[in-house]
mmCIF file of C-alpha atoms in Angstrom:
data_model
loop_
_atom_site.group_PDB
_atom_site.id
_atom_site.type_symbol
_atom_site.label_atom_id
_atom_site.label_comp_id
_atom_site.label_asym_id
_atom_site.label_seq_id
_atom_site.Cartn_x
_atom_site.Cartn_y
_atom_site.Cartn_z
ATOM 1 C CA MET A 1 10.496 148.664 153.432
ATOM 2 C CA LYS A 2 11.579 144.985 153.935
ATOM 3 C CA GLN A 3 9.353 142.553 151.873
ATOM 4 C CA SER A 4 8.471 139.357 153.467
ATOM 5 C CA TYR A 5 7.285 136.465 151.403
ATOM 6 C CA ARG A 6 5.702 133.157 152.192
ATOM 7 C CA THR A 7 8.350 130.314 152.287
ATOM 8 C CA SER A 8 6.316 128.518 149.428
ATOM 9 C CA THR A 9 6.030 131.766 147.723
ATOM 10 C CA VAL A 10 9.983 131.994 147.601
ATOM 11 C CA SER A 11 11.139 128.575 147.095
ATOM 12 C CA PHE A 12 8.456 127.669 144.441
ATOM 13 C CA GLY A 13 9.206 130.611 142.680
ATOM 14 C CA ILE A 14 12.729 130.253 142.547
ATOM 15 C CA ALA A 15 12.073 126.770 141.508
ATOM 16 C CA ALA A 16 10.049 128.216 138.206
ATOM 17 C CA SER A 17 12.580 130.626 137.233
ATOM 18 C CA VAL A 18 15.205 128.217 137.436
ATOM 19 C CA VAL A 19 13.258 125.130 135.705
ATOM 20 C CA VAL A 20 11.936 127.676 133.007
ATOM 21 C CA PHE A 21 15.782 128.793 132.302
ATOM 22 C CA LEU A 22 17.046 125.599 132.351
ATOM 23 C CA SER A 23 14.039 124.211 130.312
ATOM 24 C CA ALA A 24 15.262 126.610 127.544
ATOM 25 C CA LEU A 25 18.750 125.504 127.678
ATOM 26 C CA LEU A 26 17.869 121.862 127.456
ATOM 27 C CA THR A 27 15.837 123.020 124.297
ATOM 28 C CA TYR A 28 18.992 124.355 122.923
ATOM 29 C CA ALA A 29 21.496 121.477 123.882
ATOM 30 C CA LYS A 30 18.673 118.895 122.290
ATOM 31 C CA GLU A 31 18.748 120.845 119.101
ATOM 32 C CA ARG A 32 22.346 121.005 118.753
ATOM 33 C CA TYR A 33 23.297 117.713 120.250
ATOM 34 C CA ALA A 34 21.715 114.684 118.551
ATOM 35 C CA PRO A 35 22.739 112.001 121.024
ATOM 36 C CA LEU A 36 20.943 113.802 123.568
ATOM 37 C CA HIS A 37 17.916 114.270 121.513
ATOM 38 C CA ASP A 38 17.946 110.582 120.879
ATOM 39 C CA LEU A 39 18.259 109.677 124.356
ATOM 40 C CA MET A 40 15.363 111.883 125.367
ATOM 41 C CA VAL A 41 13.378 110.216 122.298
ATOM 42 C CA GLY A 42 14.819 106.892 123.879
ATOM 43 C CA LEU A 43 13.330 107.487 127.531
ATOM 44 C CA THR A 44 9.703 108.163 126.941
ATOM 45 C CA GLY A 45 9.187 107.413 123.198
ATOM 46 C CA HIS A 46 8.979 111.400 122.204
ATOM 47 C CA HIS A 47 11.558 114.019 123.140
ATOM 48 C CA TRP A 48 9.044 116.859 124.067
ATOM 49 C CA VAL A 49 7.060 113.849 126.539
ATOM 50 C CA THR A 50 10.677 113.447 128.581
ATOM 51 C CA HIS A 51 11.168 117.253 128.511
ATOM 52 C CA SER A 52 7.969 117.878 129.759
ATOM 53 C CA LEU A 53 8.528 115.249 132.576
ATOM 54 C CA ALA A 54 11.875 116.480 133.542
ATOM 55 C CA ASP A 55 10.473 120.065 133.837
ATOM 56 C CA LEU A 56 7.816 119.223 136.099
ATOM 57 C CA LEU A 57 9.710 116.751 138.551
ATOM 58 C CA LEU A 58 12.643 119.426 138.473
ATOM 59 C CA PHE A 59 9.976 122.046 139.576
ATOM 60 C CA LEU A 60 8.050 120.169 142.241
ATOM 61 C CA LEU A 61 11.736 118.786 143.845
ATOM 62 C CA LEU A 62 13.411 122.242 143.799
ATOM 63 C CA GLY A 63 10.664 123.997 145.002
ATOM 64 C CA THR A 64 9.980 121.511 147.725
ATOM 65 C CA LEU A 65 13.914 121.278 148.778
ATOM 66 C CA LEU A 66 14.082 125.131 148.980
ATOM 67 C CA ARG A 67 11.237 125.261 151.544
ATOM 68 C CA LYS A 68 14.030 123.742 153.990
ATOM 69 C CA LYS A 69 15.636 127.083 154.224
ATOM 70 C CA ARG A 70 14.306 130.288 155.036
ATOM 71 C CA PHE A 71 14.389 132.809 152.052
ATOM 72 C CA GLN A 72 11.509 135.413 153.169
ATOM 73 C CA ASN A 73 13.329 138.400 152.390
ATOM 74 C CA ILE A 74 13.928 137.426 148.491
ATOM 75 C CA ASN A 75 11.271 138.593 145.826
ATOM 76 C CA PRO A 76 10.957 135.924 143.531
ATOM 77 C CA MET A 77 9.138 137.790 141.032
ATOM 78 C CA PRO A 78 12.108 139.493 139.396
ATOM 79 C CA LEU A 79 13.676 136.198 138.862
ATOM 80 C CA LEU A 80 10.605 134.772 137.278
ATOM 81 C CA LEU A 81 10.556 137.512 135.270
ATOM 82 C CA TRP A 82 14.285 137.273 134.123
ATOM 83 C CA GLY A 83 13.953 133.548 133.844
ATOM 84 C CA ILE A 84 11.143 134.045 131.397
ATOM 85 C CA LEU A 85 12.848 136.742 129.326
ATOM 86 C CA ILE A 86 16.237 135.030 129.108
ATOM 87 C CA SER A 87 14.360 131.805 128.056
ATOM 88 C CA VAL A 88 12.424 133.268 125.445
ATOM 89 C CA GLY A 89 15.916 134.877 124.249
ATOM 90 C CA ILE A 90 17.281 131.527 123.900
ATOM 91 C CA LEU A 91 14.401 129.693 122.048
ATOM 92 C CA GLY A 92 14.648 132.978 119.624
ATOM 93 C CA VAL A 93 18.382 132.017 119.291
ATOM 94 C CA VAL A 94 17.638 128.209 118.655
ATOM 95 C CA TYR A 95 15.152 128.718 116.242
ATOM 96 C CA LEU A 96 15.162 131.953 114.500
ATOM 97 C CA PRO A 97 18.199 131.311 112.073
ATOM 98 C CA PHE A 98 16.172 128.731 110.453
ATOM 99 C CA MET B 1 -9.948 122.555 119.138
ATOM 100 C CA LEU B 2 -10.369 121.892 122.480
ATOM 101 C CA HIS B 3 -7.003 122.747 123.735
ATOM 102 C CA PRO B 4 -6.849 126.473 122.346
ATOM 103 C CA VAL B 5 -10.603 126.892 123.836
ATOM 104 C CA MET B 6 -9.002 125.612 127.193
ATOM 105 C CA GLY B 7 -6.320 128.161 126.944
ATOM 106 C CA VAL B 8 -8.775 131.323 126.047
ATOM 107 C CA VAL B 9 -10.927 129.917 129.327
ATOM 108 C CA MET B 10 -7.745 129.910 131.104
ATOM 109 C CA MET B 11 -7.093 133.881 130.114
ATOM 110 C CA GLY B 12 -10.492 134.333 131.416
ATOM 111 C CA MET B 13 -10.032 133.156 134.659
ATOM 112 C CA LEU B 14 -6.878 135.027 134.952
ATOM 113 C CA LEU B 15 -8.532 137.959 133.763
ATOM 114 C CA TRP B 16 -11.354 137.372 136.569
ATOM 115 C CA MET B 17 -8.535 136.955 139.057
ATOM 116 C CA LEU B 18 -7.037 140.428 138.382
ATOM 117 C CA ALA B 19 -10.063 141.860 138.539
ATOM 118 C CA GLY B 20 -10.909 140.618 141.995
ATOM 119 C CA LEU B 21 -7.451 141.779 142.626
ATOM 120 C CA ALA B 22 -8.190 145.016 141.899
ATOM 121 C CA CYS B 23 -11.200 145.263 144.580
ATOM 122 C CA ASP B 24 -10.431 146.350 147.961
ATOM 123 C CA ASN B 25 -12.472 143.464 149.296
ATOM 124 C CA THR B 26 -10.566 140.793 147.470
ATOM 125 C CA SER B 27 -12.241 137.277 148.087
ATOM 126 C CA TYR B 28 -9.534 135.200 149.012
ATOM 127 C CA ARG B 29 -11.807 132.017 148.413
ATOM 128 C CA MET B 30 -12.289 133.230 144.593
ATOM 129 C CA LEU B 31 -8.834 133.710 144.064
ATOM 130 C CA LYS B 32 -7.695 130.186 145.325
ATOM 131 C CA ARG B 33 -10.691 128.443 143.355
ATOM 132 C CA LEU B 34 -9.634 130.393 139.927
ATOM 133 C CA SER B 35 -5.970 129.812 140.663
ATOM 134 C CA VAL B 36 -6.594 126.013 141.189
ATOM 135 C CA ALA B 37 -8.689 126.030 138.068
ATOM 136 C CA VAL B 38 -6.140 127.575 136.140
ATOM 137 C CA ALA B 39 -3.643 125.010 137.256
ATOM 138 C CA LEU B 40 -5.786 122.134 136.551
ATOM 139 C CA LEU B 41 -6.653 123.582 132.960
ATOM 140 C CA ALA B 42 -2.765 123.955 132.308
ATOM 141 C CA VAL B 43 -2.627 119.944 133.291
ATOM 142 C CA GLY B 44 -5.629 119.134 131.073
ATOM 143 C CA ILE B 45 -3.863 121.394 128.175
ATOM 144 C CA TRP B 46 -0.442 119.616 128.851
ATOM 145 C CA GLY B 47 -2.181 115.956 128.421
ATOM 146 C CA ILE B 48 -4.624 116.803 125.397
ATOM 147 C CA ALA B 49 -2.108 118.989 123.498
ATOM 148 C CA GLY B 50 0.505 116.605 123.796
ATOM 149 C CA TYR B 51 -1.458 113.750 122.682
ATOM 150 C CA TRP B 52 -2.465 115.733 119.834
ATOM 151 C CA TYR B 53 1.018 116.922 118.976
ATOM 152 C CA ILE B 54 2.527 113.475 119.407
ATOM 153 C CA VAL B 55 -0.339 111.729 117.221
ATOM 154 C CA TYR B 56 -1.520 113.882 114.735
ATOM 155 C CA TYR B 57 0.877 116.908 114.299
ATOM 156 C CA PRO B 58 3.599 114.779 112.672
ATOM 157 C CA ALA B 59 1.463 114.615 109.472
ATOM 158 C CA GLU B 60 0.454 118.281 109.639
ATOM 159 C CA LYS B 61 3.976 119.335 110.058
ATOM 160 C CA VAL B 62 4.883 117.848 106.830
ATOM 161 C CA ARG B 63 1.958 119.540 105.080
ATOM 162 C CA ILE B 64 3.291 122.851 106.669
ATOM 163 C CA LEU B 65 6.978 122.102 105.756
ATOM 164 C CA GLN B 66 5.770 121.465 102.052
ATOM 165 C CA GLY B 67 3.511 124.619 101.899
ATOM 166 C CA VAL B 68 4.198 128.243 101.489
ATOM 167 C CA MET B 69 4.524 128.820 105.072
ATOM 168 C CA PRO B 70 7.260 126.467 106.631
ATOM 169 C CA TRP B 71 8.462 129.021 109.273
ATOM 170 C CA ALA B 72 4.830 128.245 110.763
ATOM 171 C CA HIS B 73 6.632 125.058 112.283
ATOM 172 C CA ARG B 74 10.158 125.797 112.188
ATOM 173 C CA VAL B 75 9.789 128.786 114.272
ATOM 174 C CA VAL B 76 6.374 129.351 115.548
ATOM 175 C CA MET B 77 5.613 125.945 116.479
ATOM 176 C CA GLU B 78 8.919 124.996 117.884
ATOM 177 C CA ILE B 79 8.951 128.161 120.138
ATOM 178 C CA LYS B 80 5.249 127.521 121.233
ATOM 179 C CA GLU B 81 5.950 123.742 122.147
ATOM 180 C CA HIS B 82 8.349 124.939 124.506
ATOM 181 C CA LEU B 83 7.474 128.242 125.722
ATOM 182 C CA PHE B 84 4.256 126.327 126.663
ATOM 183 C CA LEU B 85 6.527 124.227 128.800
ATOM 184 C CA GLY B 86 7.391 127.432 130.844
ATOM 185 C CA ALA B 87 3.586 128.316 130.850
ATOM 186 C CA ALA B 88 2.810 125.369 132.502
ATOM 187 C CA ILE B 89 5.042 125.634 135.261
ATOM 188 C CA VAL B 90 3.878 129.219 136.000
ATOM 189 C CA ALA B 91 0.613 128.070 135.966
ATOM 190 C CA LEU B 92 1.433 125.380 138.579
ATOM 191 C CA TYR B 93 2.920 128.124 140.652
ATOM 192 C CA LEU B 94 -0.050 130.333 140.347
ATOM 193 C CA PRO B 95 -2.021 128.216 143.025
ATOM 194 C CA VAL B 96 1.007 127.823 145.044
ATOM 195 C CA VAL B 97 1.187 131.779 145.341
ATOM 196 C CA VAL B 98 -2.411 132.318 146.168
ATOM 197 C CA ILE B 99 -2.321 129.852 149.098
ATOM 198 C CA SER B 100 0.653 130.857 150.400
ATOM 199 C CA GLU B 101 0.142 134.528 150.150
ATOM 200 C CA GLY B 102 -3.540 133.776 151.087
ATOM 201 C CA SER B 103 -4.013 135.374 154.350
ATOM 202 C CA ARG B 104 -2.579 138.197 153.448
ATOM 203 C CA VAL B 105 -4.416 139.187 150.434
ATOM 204 C CA ALA B 106 -7.150 140.993 152.244
ATOM 205 C CA LEU B 107 -4.798 142.561 154.960
ATOM 206 C CA ASP B 108 -2.159 144.103 152.826
ATOM 207 C CA GLN B 109 -0.940 145.037 149.131
ATOM 208 C CA GLU B 110 2.213 142.785 148.789
ATOM 209 C CA GLY B 111 0.291 139.611 148.781
ATOM 210 C CA LYS B 112 -1.915 141.211 146.124
ATOM 211 C CA ARG B 113 0.979 142.496 144.202
ATOM 212 C CA VAL B 114 2.816 138.946 143.877
ATOM 213 C CA ILE B 115 -0.439 137.129 142.996
ATOM 214 C CA ARG B 116 -0.999 139.756 140.272
ATOM 215 C CA THR B 117 2.394 139.926 138.875
ATOM 216 C CA VAL B 118 2.129 135.759 138.355
ATOM 217 C CA ALA B 119 -1.320 136.117 137.093
ATOM 218 C CA TRP B 120 -0.079 139.062 134.304
ATOM 219 C CA ILE B 121 3.026 137.081 133.455
ATOM 220 C CA LEU B 122 1.342 133.712 132.738
ATOM 221 C CA LEU B 123 -1.460 135.960 130.856
ATOM 222 C CA LEU B 124 0.845 137.270 128.379
ATOM 223 C CA MET B 125 2.660 134.039 127.848
ATOM 224 C CA LEU B 126 -0.991 132.343 126.862
ATOM 225 C CA PHE B 127 -1.614 135.477 124.755
ATOM 226 C CA VAL B 128 1.613 134.450 122.643
ATOM 227 C CA ILE B 129 1.086 130.955 122.592
ATOM 228 C CA GLU B 130 -2.611 131.342 121.799
ATOM 229 C CA GLY B 131 -1.411 133.741 118.900
ATOM 230 C CA ALA B 132 1.412 130.973 117.832
ATOM 231 C CA GLY B 133 -1.226 128.453 117.462
ATOM 232 C CA ALA B 134 -3.428 130.553 115.012
ATOM 233 C CA ILE B 135 -0.346 131.194 112.909
ATOM 234 C CA VAL B 136 0.502 127.464 112.914
ATOM 235 C CA SER B 137 -2.998 126.787 112.067
ATOM 236 C CA GLN B 138 -2.860 129.188 109.154
ATOM 237 C CA GLY B 139 0.079 127.596 107.991
ATOM 238 C CA LEU B 140 -1.755 124.061 107.657
ATOM 239 C CA LYS B 141 -4.632 126.027 106.023
ATOM 240 C CA GLN B 142 -2.355 127.557 103.526
ATOM 241 C CA SER B 143 -0.595 124.217 102.642
ATOM 242 C CA TYR B 144 -3.980 122.892 101.673
ATOM 243 C CA VAL B 145 -4.837 126.018 99.615
ATOM 244 C CA ALA B 146 -1.698 125.953 97.671
ATOM 245 C CA THR B 147 -2.035 122.283 96.898
ATOM 246 C CA GLU B 148 -5.270 123.167 95.588
ATOM 247 C CA HIS B 149 -4.110 125.871 93.096
ATOM 248 C CA ILE B 150 -1.110 123.813 92.007
ATOM 249 C CA GLY B 151 -3.823 120.678 91.136
ATOM 250 C CA GLY B 152 -5.600 123.099 89.038
ATOM 251 C CA GLY B 153 -7.981 124.909 91.045
ATOM 252 C CA CYS B 154 -11.830 124.563 91.646
ATOM 253 C CA ARG B 155 -13.291 121.439 90.653
#
């Protein structure tokens, strides 16, 4: 049976999946590359605030932009699940060796 | 204490949503209100916990790192503060799904399934985050206990 989802469900679902994954990658990058960490501190005064704003803005922007295209037959749930699982894996790689 | 309590309230609301979705005559209005409330709570926690983390946690971090459970910060808190960002995004996505799929909730199972999936994902993430918070708190508490013992015990 062909599943059809509303445009916003798909667009923001893809956006959430991408942001969750990129957020974990940004965590890895800022922990491994001090100049990036310092840049993020310099932007707002704290790296976590910059990280938060980046995630929020990217989610809203991407979700809105993807609404322009019709993806009604894409099920965003597996993408979201995989995005979260991979991001948890990346966080584990970043912090567990300590 | 406020932000963990808000987290528990979020979890309660998610369970309420899941219970509602299990009914044959699911109330769309209830789902919409709960999902918006969950998103608003997530934003509130983001602000409150963020403020606490930036202003007060640095001193607590020093104590935890010097205590008997330094991994409570190095591993657990670090994962928690970044996992929360993902959970907040999913919390913001939840009302989008409910409002977007809303008209189908009473009509077919597909709309319900999507909302249920997002709610479960968020609930599990919050469960992990709450547990992580408890471990961090324990790490801080143990650092005080260890200090008392080193100092000579009860006075």
